[in-house]
Coordinates of C-alpha atoms in Angstrom, one line a residue:
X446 CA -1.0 -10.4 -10.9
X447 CA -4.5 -9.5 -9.2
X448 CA -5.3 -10.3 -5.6
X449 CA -7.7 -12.4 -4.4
X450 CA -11.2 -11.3 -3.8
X451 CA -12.7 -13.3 -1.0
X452 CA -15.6 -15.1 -1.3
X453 CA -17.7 -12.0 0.7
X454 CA -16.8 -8.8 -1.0
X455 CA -18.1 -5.1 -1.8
X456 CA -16.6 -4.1 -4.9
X457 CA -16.5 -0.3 -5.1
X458 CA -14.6 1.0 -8.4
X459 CA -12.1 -0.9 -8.8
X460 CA -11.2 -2.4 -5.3
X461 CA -12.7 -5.4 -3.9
X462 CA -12.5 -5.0 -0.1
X463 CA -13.4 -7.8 2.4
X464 CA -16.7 -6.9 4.4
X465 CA -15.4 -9.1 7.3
X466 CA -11.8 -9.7 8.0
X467 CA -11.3 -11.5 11.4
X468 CA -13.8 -14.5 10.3
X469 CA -12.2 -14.6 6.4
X470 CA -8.6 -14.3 7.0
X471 CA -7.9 -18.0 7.4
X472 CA -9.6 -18.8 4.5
X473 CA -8.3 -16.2 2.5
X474 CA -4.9 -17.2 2.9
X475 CA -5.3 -20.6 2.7
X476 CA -7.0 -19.9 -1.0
X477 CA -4.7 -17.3 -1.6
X478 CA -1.4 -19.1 -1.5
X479 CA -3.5 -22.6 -3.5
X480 CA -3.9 -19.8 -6.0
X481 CA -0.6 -17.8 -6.1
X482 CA 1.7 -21.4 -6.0
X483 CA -0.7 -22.9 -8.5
X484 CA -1.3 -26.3 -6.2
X485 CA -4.6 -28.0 -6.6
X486 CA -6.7 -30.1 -4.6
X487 CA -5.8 -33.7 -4.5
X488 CA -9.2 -35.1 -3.4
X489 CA -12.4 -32.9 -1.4
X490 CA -12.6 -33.6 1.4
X491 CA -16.6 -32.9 3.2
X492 CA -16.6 -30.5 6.2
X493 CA -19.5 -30.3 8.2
X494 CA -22.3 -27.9 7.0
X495 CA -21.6 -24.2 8.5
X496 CA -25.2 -22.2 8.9
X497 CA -25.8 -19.5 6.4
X498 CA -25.3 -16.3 8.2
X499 CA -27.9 -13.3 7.1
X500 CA -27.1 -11.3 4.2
X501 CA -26.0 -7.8 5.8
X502 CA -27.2 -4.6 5.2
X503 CA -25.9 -2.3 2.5
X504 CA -23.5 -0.1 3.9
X505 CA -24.0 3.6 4.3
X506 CA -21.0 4.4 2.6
X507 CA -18.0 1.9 1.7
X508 CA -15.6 3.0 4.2
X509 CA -18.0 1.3 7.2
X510 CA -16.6 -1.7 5.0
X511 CA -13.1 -1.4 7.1
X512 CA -15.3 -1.6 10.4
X513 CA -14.7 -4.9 12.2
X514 CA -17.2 -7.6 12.7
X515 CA -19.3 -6.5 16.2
X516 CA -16.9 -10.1 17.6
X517 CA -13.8 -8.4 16.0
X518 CA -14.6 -5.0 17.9
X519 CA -15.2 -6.5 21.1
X520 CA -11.8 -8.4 20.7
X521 CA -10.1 -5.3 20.2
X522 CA -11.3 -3.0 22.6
X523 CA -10.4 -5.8 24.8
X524 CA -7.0 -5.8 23.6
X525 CA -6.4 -1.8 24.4
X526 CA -8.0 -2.5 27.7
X527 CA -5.2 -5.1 28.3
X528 CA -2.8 -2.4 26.4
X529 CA -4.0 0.6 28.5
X530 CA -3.5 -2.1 32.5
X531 CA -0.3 -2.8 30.9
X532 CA 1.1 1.0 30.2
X533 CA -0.4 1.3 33.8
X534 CA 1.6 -1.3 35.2
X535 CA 4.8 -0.5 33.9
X536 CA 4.2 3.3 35.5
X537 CA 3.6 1.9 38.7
X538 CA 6.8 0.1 38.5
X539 CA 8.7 3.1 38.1
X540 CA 9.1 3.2 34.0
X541 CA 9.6 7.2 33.2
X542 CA 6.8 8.7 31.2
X543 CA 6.3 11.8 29.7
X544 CA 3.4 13.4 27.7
X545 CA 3.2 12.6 23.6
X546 CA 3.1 16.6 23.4
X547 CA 7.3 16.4 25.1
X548 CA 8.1 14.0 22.8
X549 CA 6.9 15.0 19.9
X550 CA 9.0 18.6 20.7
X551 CA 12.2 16.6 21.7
X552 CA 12.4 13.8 19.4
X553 CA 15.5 13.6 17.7
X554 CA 16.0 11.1 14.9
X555 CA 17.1 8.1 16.0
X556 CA 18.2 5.2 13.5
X557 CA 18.6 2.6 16.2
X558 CA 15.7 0.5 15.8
X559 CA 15.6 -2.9 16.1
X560 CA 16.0 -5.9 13.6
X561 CA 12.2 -7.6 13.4
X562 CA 11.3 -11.1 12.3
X563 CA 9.6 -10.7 9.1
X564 CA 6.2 -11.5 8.5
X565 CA 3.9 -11.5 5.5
X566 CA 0.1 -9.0 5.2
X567 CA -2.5 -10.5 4.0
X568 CA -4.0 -9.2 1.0
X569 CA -7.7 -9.6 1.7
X570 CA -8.9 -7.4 -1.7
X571 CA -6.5 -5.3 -3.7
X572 CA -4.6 -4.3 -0.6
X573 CA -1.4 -4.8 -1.6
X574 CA -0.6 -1.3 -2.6
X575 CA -1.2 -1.1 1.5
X576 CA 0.5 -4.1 2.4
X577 CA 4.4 -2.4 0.7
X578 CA 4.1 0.8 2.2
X579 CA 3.4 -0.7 5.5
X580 CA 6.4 -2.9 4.7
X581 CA 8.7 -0.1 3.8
X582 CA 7.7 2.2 6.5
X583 CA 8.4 -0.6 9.2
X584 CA 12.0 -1.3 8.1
X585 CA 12.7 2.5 7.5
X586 CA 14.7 2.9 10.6
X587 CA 14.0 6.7 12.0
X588 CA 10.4 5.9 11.6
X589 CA 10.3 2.7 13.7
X590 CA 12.6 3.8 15.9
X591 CA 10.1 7.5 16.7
X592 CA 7.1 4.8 17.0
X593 CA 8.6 2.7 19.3
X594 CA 10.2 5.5 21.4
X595 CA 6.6 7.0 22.1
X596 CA 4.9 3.6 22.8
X597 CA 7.7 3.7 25.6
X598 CA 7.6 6.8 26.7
X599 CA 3.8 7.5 26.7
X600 CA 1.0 6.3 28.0
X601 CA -1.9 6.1 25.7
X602 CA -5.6 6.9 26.3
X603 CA -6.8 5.7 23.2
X604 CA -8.7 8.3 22.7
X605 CA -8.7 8.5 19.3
X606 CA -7.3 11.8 18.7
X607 CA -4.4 10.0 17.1
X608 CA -5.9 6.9 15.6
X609 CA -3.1 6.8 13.1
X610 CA -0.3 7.0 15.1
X611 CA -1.7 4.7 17.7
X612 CA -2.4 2.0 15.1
X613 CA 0.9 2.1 13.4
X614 CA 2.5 2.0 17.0
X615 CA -0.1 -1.6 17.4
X616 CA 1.1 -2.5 14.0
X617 CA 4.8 -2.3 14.9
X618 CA 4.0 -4.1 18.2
X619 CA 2.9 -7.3 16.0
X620 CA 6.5 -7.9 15.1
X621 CA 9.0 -9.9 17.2
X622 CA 12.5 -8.2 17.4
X623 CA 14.9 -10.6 16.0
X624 CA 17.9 -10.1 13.7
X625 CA 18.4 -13.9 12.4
X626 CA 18.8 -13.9 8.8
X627 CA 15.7 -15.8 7.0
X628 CA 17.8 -17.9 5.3
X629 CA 18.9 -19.2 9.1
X630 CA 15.7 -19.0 11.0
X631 CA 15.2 -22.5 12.2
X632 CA 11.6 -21.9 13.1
X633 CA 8.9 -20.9 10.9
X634 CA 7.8 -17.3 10.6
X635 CA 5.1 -15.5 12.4
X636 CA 1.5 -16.1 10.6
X637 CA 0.7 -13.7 7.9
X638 CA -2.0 -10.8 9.2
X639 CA -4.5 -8.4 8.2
X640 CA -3.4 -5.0 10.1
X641 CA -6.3 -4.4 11.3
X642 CA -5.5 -1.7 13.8
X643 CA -4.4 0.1 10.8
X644 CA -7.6 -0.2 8.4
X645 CA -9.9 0.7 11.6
X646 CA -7.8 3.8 11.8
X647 CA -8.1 4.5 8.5
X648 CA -12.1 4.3 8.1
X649 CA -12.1 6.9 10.9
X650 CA -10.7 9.2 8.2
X651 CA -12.4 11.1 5.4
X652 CA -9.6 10.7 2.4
X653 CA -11.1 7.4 1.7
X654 CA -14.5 8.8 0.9
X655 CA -13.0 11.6 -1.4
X656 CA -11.1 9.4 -3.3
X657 CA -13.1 6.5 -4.3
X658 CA -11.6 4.3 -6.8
X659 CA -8.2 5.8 -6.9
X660 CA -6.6 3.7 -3.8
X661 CA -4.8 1.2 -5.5
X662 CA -1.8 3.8 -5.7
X663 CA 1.1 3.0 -3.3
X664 CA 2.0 6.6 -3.6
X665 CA -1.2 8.1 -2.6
X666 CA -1.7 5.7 0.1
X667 CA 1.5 6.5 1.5
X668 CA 1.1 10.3 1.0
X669 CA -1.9 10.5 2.9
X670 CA -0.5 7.8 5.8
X671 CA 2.4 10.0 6.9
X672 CA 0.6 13.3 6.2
X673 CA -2.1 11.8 7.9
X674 CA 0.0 10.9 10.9
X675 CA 1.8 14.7 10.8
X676 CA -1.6 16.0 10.5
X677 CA -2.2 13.9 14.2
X678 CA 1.2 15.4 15.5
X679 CA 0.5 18.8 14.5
X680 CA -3.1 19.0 16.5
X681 CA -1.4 17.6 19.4
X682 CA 1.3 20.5 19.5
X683 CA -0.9 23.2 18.6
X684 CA -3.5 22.6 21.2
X685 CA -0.4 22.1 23.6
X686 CA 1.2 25.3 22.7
X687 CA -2.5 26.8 23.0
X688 CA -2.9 26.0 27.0
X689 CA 0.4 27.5 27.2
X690 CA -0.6 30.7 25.8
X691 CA -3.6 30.4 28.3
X692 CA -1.8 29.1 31.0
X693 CA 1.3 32.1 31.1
X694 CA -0.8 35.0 28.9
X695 CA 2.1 35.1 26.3
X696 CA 1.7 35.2 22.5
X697 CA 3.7 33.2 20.5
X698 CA 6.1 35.5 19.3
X699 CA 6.9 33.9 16.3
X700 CA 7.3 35.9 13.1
X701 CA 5.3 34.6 9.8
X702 CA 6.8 38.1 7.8
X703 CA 6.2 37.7 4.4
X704 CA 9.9 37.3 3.6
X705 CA 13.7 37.9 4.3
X706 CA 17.0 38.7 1.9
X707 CA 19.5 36.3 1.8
X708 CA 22.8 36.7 -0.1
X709 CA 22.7 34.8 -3.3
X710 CA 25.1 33.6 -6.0
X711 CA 27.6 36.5 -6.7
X712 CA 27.0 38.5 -3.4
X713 CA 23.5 39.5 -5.0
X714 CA 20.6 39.8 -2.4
X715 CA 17.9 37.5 -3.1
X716 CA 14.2 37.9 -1.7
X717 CA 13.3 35.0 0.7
X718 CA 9.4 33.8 0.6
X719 CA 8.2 30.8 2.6
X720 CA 5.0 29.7 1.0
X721 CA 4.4 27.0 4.5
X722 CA 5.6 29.7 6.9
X723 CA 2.8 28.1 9.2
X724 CA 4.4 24.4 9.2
X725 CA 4.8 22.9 12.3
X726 CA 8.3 20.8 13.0
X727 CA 7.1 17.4 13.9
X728 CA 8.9 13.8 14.1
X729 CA 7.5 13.2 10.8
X730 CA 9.2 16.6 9.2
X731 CA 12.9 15.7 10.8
X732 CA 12.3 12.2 9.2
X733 CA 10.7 13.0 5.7
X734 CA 10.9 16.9 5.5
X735 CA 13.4 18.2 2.6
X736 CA 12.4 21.6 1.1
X737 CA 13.3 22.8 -3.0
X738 CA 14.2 26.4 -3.6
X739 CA 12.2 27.5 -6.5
X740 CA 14.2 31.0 -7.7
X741 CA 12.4 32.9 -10.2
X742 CA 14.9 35.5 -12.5
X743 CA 13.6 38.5 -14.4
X744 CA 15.9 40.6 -16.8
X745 CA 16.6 43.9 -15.2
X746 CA 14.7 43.9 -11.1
X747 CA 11.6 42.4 -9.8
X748 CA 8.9 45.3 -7.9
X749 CA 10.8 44.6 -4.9
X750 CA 13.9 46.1 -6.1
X751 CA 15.9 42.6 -6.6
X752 CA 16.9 40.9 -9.5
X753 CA 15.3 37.7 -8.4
X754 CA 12.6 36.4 -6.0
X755 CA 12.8 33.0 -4.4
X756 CA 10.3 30.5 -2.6
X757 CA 11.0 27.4 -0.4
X758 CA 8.8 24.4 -0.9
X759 CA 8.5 21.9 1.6
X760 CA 8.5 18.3 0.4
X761 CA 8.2 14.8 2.2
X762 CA 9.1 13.3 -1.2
X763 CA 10.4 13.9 -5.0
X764 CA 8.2 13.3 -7.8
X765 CA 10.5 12.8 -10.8
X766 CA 9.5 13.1 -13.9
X767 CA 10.8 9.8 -16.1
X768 CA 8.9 10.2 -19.2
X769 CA 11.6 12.3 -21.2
X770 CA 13.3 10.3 -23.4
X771 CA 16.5 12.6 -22.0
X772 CA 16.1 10.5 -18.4
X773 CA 17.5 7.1 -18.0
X774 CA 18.9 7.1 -14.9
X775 CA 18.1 9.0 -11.4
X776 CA 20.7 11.0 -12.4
X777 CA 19.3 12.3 -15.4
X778 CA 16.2 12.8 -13.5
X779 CA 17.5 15.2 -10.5
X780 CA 19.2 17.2 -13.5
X781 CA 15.8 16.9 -15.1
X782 CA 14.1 18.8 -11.5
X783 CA 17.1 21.5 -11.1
X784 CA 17.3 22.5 -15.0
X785 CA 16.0 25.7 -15.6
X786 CA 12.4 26.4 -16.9
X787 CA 11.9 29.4 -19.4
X788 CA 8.3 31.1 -18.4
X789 CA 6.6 31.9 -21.7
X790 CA 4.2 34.9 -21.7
X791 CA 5.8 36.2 -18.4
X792 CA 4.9 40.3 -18.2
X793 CA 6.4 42.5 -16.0
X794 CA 4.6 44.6 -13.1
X795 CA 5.0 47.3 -15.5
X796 CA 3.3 45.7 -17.8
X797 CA 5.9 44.6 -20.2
X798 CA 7.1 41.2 -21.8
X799 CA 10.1 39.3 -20.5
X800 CA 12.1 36.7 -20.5
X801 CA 11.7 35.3 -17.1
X802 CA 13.1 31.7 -16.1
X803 CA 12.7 29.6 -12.9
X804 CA 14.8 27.2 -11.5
X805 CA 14.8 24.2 -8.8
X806 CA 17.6 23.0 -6.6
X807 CA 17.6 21.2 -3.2
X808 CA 17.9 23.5 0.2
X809 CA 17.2 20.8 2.5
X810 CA 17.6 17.2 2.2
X811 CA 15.9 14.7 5.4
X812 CA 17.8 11.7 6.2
X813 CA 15.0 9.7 4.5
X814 CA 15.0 10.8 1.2
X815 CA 11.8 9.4 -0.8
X816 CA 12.1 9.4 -4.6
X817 CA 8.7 9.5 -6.6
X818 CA 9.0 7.8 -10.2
X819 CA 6.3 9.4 -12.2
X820 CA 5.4 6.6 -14.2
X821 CA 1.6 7.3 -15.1
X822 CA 1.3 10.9 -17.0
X823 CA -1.4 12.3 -19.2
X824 CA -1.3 11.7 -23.1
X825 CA -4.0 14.2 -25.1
X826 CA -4.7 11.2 -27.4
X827 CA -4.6 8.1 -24.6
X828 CA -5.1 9.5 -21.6
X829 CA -3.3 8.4 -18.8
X830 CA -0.9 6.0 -19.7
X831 CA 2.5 4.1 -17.6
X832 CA 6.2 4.9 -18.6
X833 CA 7.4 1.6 -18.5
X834 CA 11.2 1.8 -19.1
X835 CA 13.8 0.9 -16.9
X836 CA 15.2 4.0 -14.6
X837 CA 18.9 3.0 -13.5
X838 CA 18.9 3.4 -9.6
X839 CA 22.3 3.3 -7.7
X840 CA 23.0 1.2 -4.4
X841 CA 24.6 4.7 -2.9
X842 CA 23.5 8.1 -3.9
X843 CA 25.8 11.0 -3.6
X844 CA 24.3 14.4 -4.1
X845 CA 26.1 16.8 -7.2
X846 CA 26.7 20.0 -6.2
X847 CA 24.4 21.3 -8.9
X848 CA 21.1 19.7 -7.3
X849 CA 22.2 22.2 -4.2
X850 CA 21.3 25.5 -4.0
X851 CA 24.5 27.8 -3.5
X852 CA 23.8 29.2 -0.1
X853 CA 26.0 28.3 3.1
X854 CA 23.0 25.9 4.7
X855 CA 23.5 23.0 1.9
X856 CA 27.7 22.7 2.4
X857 CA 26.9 20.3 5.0
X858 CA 24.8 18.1 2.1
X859 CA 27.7 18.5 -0.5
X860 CA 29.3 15.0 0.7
X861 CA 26.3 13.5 2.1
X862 CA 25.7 9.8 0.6
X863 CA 22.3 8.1 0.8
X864 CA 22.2 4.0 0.6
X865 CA 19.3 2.6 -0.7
X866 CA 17.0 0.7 1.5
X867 CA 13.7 -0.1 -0.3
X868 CA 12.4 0.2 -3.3
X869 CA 8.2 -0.5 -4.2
X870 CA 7.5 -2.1 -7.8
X871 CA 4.5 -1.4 -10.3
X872 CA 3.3 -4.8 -11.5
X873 CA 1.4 -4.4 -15.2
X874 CA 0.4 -1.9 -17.4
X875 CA -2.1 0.8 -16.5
X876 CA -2.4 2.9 -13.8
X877 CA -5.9 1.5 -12.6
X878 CA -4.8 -1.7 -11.5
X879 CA -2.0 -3.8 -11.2
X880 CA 0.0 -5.5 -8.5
X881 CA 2.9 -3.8 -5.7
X882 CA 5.7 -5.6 -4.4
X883 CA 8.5 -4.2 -2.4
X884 CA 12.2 -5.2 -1.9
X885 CA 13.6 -4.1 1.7
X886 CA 16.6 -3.9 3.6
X887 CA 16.8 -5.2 6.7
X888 CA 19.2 -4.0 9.3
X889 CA 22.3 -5.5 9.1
X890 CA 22.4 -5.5 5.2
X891 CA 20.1 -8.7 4.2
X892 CA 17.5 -7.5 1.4
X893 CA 14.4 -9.1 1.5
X894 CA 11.6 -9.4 -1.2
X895 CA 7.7 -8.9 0.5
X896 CA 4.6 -10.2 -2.2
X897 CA 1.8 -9.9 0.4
X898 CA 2.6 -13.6 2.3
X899 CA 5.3 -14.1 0.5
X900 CA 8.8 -13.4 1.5
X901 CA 12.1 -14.3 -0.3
X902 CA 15.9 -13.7 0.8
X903 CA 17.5 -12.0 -2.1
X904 CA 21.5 -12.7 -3.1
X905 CA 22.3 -9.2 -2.8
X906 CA 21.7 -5.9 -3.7
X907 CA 22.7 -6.7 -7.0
X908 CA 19.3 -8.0 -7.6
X909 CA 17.5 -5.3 -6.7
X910 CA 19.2 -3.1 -8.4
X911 CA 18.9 -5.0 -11.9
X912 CA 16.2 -4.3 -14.8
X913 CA 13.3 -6.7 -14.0
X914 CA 10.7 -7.8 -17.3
X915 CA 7.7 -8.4 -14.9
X916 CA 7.8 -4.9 -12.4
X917 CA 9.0 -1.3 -13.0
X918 CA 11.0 0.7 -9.8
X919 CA 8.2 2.8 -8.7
X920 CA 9.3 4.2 -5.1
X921 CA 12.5 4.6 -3.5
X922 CA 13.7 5.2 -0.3
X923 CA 17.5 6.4 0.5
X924 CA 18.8 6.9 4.1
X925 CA 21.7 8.8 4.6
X926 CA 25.0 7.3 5.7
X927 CA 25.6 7.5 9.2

């Protein structure tokens, strides 16, 4: 199903994106539900004649297409302002704050956020691969729950040195806190709305220049969201922890060293590398952050003096390859990651062929875990082309000892269950274009289905967890049991 282009539109690739939102978005949903439901219009009815407005200029480059209307702007620096006397206010009346820098180095995850009203994103030109991440990451509990501890704990400047994480924080701030189930609301729902804050915020950044034509991927969109927001976290704490080496004339004495030994399987030492030594522990890291051990094993000893060399990999989410005909269910897939890989052509430092092999398995595992579906892959003969056969997906996942590695940090993983909470759907058949959807869990165990304005109360989980003819499971987040 493609989205509606509105009536004034830049199309760049293959992505139509609205030049002005704040005047179109009436319209556009108003034309984009007659569409979407099929109606049509029972008799025309005349409506005074508007004045053409002047053709604008071509833009410098198509991410100034996100900038607001100079109306829009005004609206919304008035809106901070009123943001900004209110923060102010609240101080003054004897509300604790602290600086984002303390929070951000004594956040601990949290899964108490609460229930929101839902409310339908307008998809004002292809944005609907935006529209189900932004869906997914509201009702992902840790991460609402970290945004709306530092919009009360902080006091923002608006300075834009964290445009990301300031417009997500707006974005949550649009939804009203209630836990009624949609099925009993006796009101109607909020308006659909174009998140605004968030596309604003976005522009400011240069991914969208560097990947033109590519940004109808959910996964990619989300990828560079959080990372983007980590990125944010990660200035803020260094240039914090920067004054403080000014401020006291203390180095940091923190050790990079190029490795460690740890004791492996069968009491054998086993050479430690970390290949992010450098990454900073953020909000975003306790939340998303897993890490894979990646063991490489060489017949006889490695230059080092140990029969095998190790890496960990920090990951905010697991691509899974689908496409063998092997993998069925997630399952097969995790077995898939963790089954060892036979390095062809390996030669050792002296020079001589080996055997080598190298082999995956889970060292750490966040609360959040995010599993990738690799549905589009690279064909010699047809390029890139979707895997469109259904992946069984469980309601609860438990974790087999076998995805673990064997040391003493994963025992505490080894009867961990994850529940699934969302899940984000691939709509046709290339990987150019297309349509998202999500399914989501709302707290308190009601799963909804989100298709840009449209929401729908599903039975159960049973639903979401069936084959579907029209969509193909392309994203899936698990939270772990509490």
């Amino acid at each position: 199903m493609e989205a509606l282009t509105p009536s004034r539109s830049v199309k760049i690739g293959s992505i139509d994106i609205a030049i002005d939102h704040n005047c179109q978005v009436q319209a556009q949903y108003k034309e984009y539900r007659r569409r979407k439901t099929g109606e049509q219009d029972d008799e025309v009815v005349e409506e005074p004649a508007v004045p053409q407005t002047p053709a604008k200029a071509k833009p410098a480059c198509w991410a100034a297409l996100l900038r607001p209307s100079p109306a829009a702007a005004a609206a919304a620096a008035s809106k901070r302002a009123t943001e900004i006397v209110s923060s102010q206010a609240a101080a003054a009346d004897g509300r604790k704050f602290t600086t984002l820098e303390d929070v951000l180095e004594n956040w601990q995850v949290e899964f108490s956020a609460p229930a929101v009203q839902p409310r339908g994103l307008v998809n004002s030109g292809n944005m609907c691969f935006m529209n189900v991440v932004l869906q997914a990451l509201l009702y992902c509990e840790p991460f609402c729950s970290m945004l709306r501890h530092i919009k009360k704990s902080v006091v923002f400047s608006f300075n834009s040195k964290t445009p990301l994480l300031e417009a997500l924080i707006r974005f949550v701030h649009e939804f009203r806190a209630d836990r009624t189930p949609l099925a009993q609301l006796e009101t109607g729902l909020d308006a659909p709305f174009v998140p605004e804050d968030v596309y604003e915020a976005l522009q400011k950044k240069n991914v969208f220049q560097t990947l033109r034509g590519q940004q109808e991927d959910a996964q990619e969109f989300m990828s560079y969201l959080v990372d983007g927001i980590h990125e944010e976290m990660v200035s803020v704490l260094q240039a914090h922890r920067a004054r403080t080496v000014l401020a006291t004339g203390t180095e940091d004495s923190t050790d990079s060293g190029a490795g460690w030994l740890e004791v492996g399987p069968n009491n054998r030492a086993l050479n430690m590398r970390d290949v992010h030594a450098e990454a900073v522990r953020t909000p975003i890291t306790q939340i998303f952050g897993g890490a894979l051990q990646s063991t490489l094993t060489v017949p006889g000893v490695t230059s080092d003096g140990t029969p095998r060399r190790s890496n960990r990999e920090p990951f905010q989410w697991l691509a899974l390859d689908v496409s063998s005909d092997s993998v069925s269910t997630i399952g097969d897939a995790l077995d898939e990651l963790v089954a060892p890989e036979t390095i062809e052509g390996y030669m050792t430092v002296q020079g001589q062929p080996a055997t080598a092999t190298k082999q995956m398995a889970l060292e750490r595992v966040p609360p959040v875990l995010v599993l990738h579906l690799k549905r589009f892959v690279f064909c010699a003969n047809e390029g890139v082309k979707k895997v469109h056969k259904f992946i069984e997906y469980p309601a609860e996942l438990a974790l087999a000892p076998a995805w673990l590695t064997r040391s003493s940090g994963t025992a505490r993983y080894r009867n961990a269950r994850f529940r699934l909470t969302g899940v984000i759907y691939h709509h046709g058949s290339h990987a150019s274009g297309g349509h998202y959807t999500c399914d989501i869990q709302r707290p308190g165990g009601e799963w909804l289905q989100f298709d840009d304005v449209d929401i729908a109360s599903l039975e159960s989980v049973d639903a979401v967890l069936k084959e579907k003819s029209d969509r193909t499971a392309y994203i899936l987040f698990y939270t772990i049991c509490r």
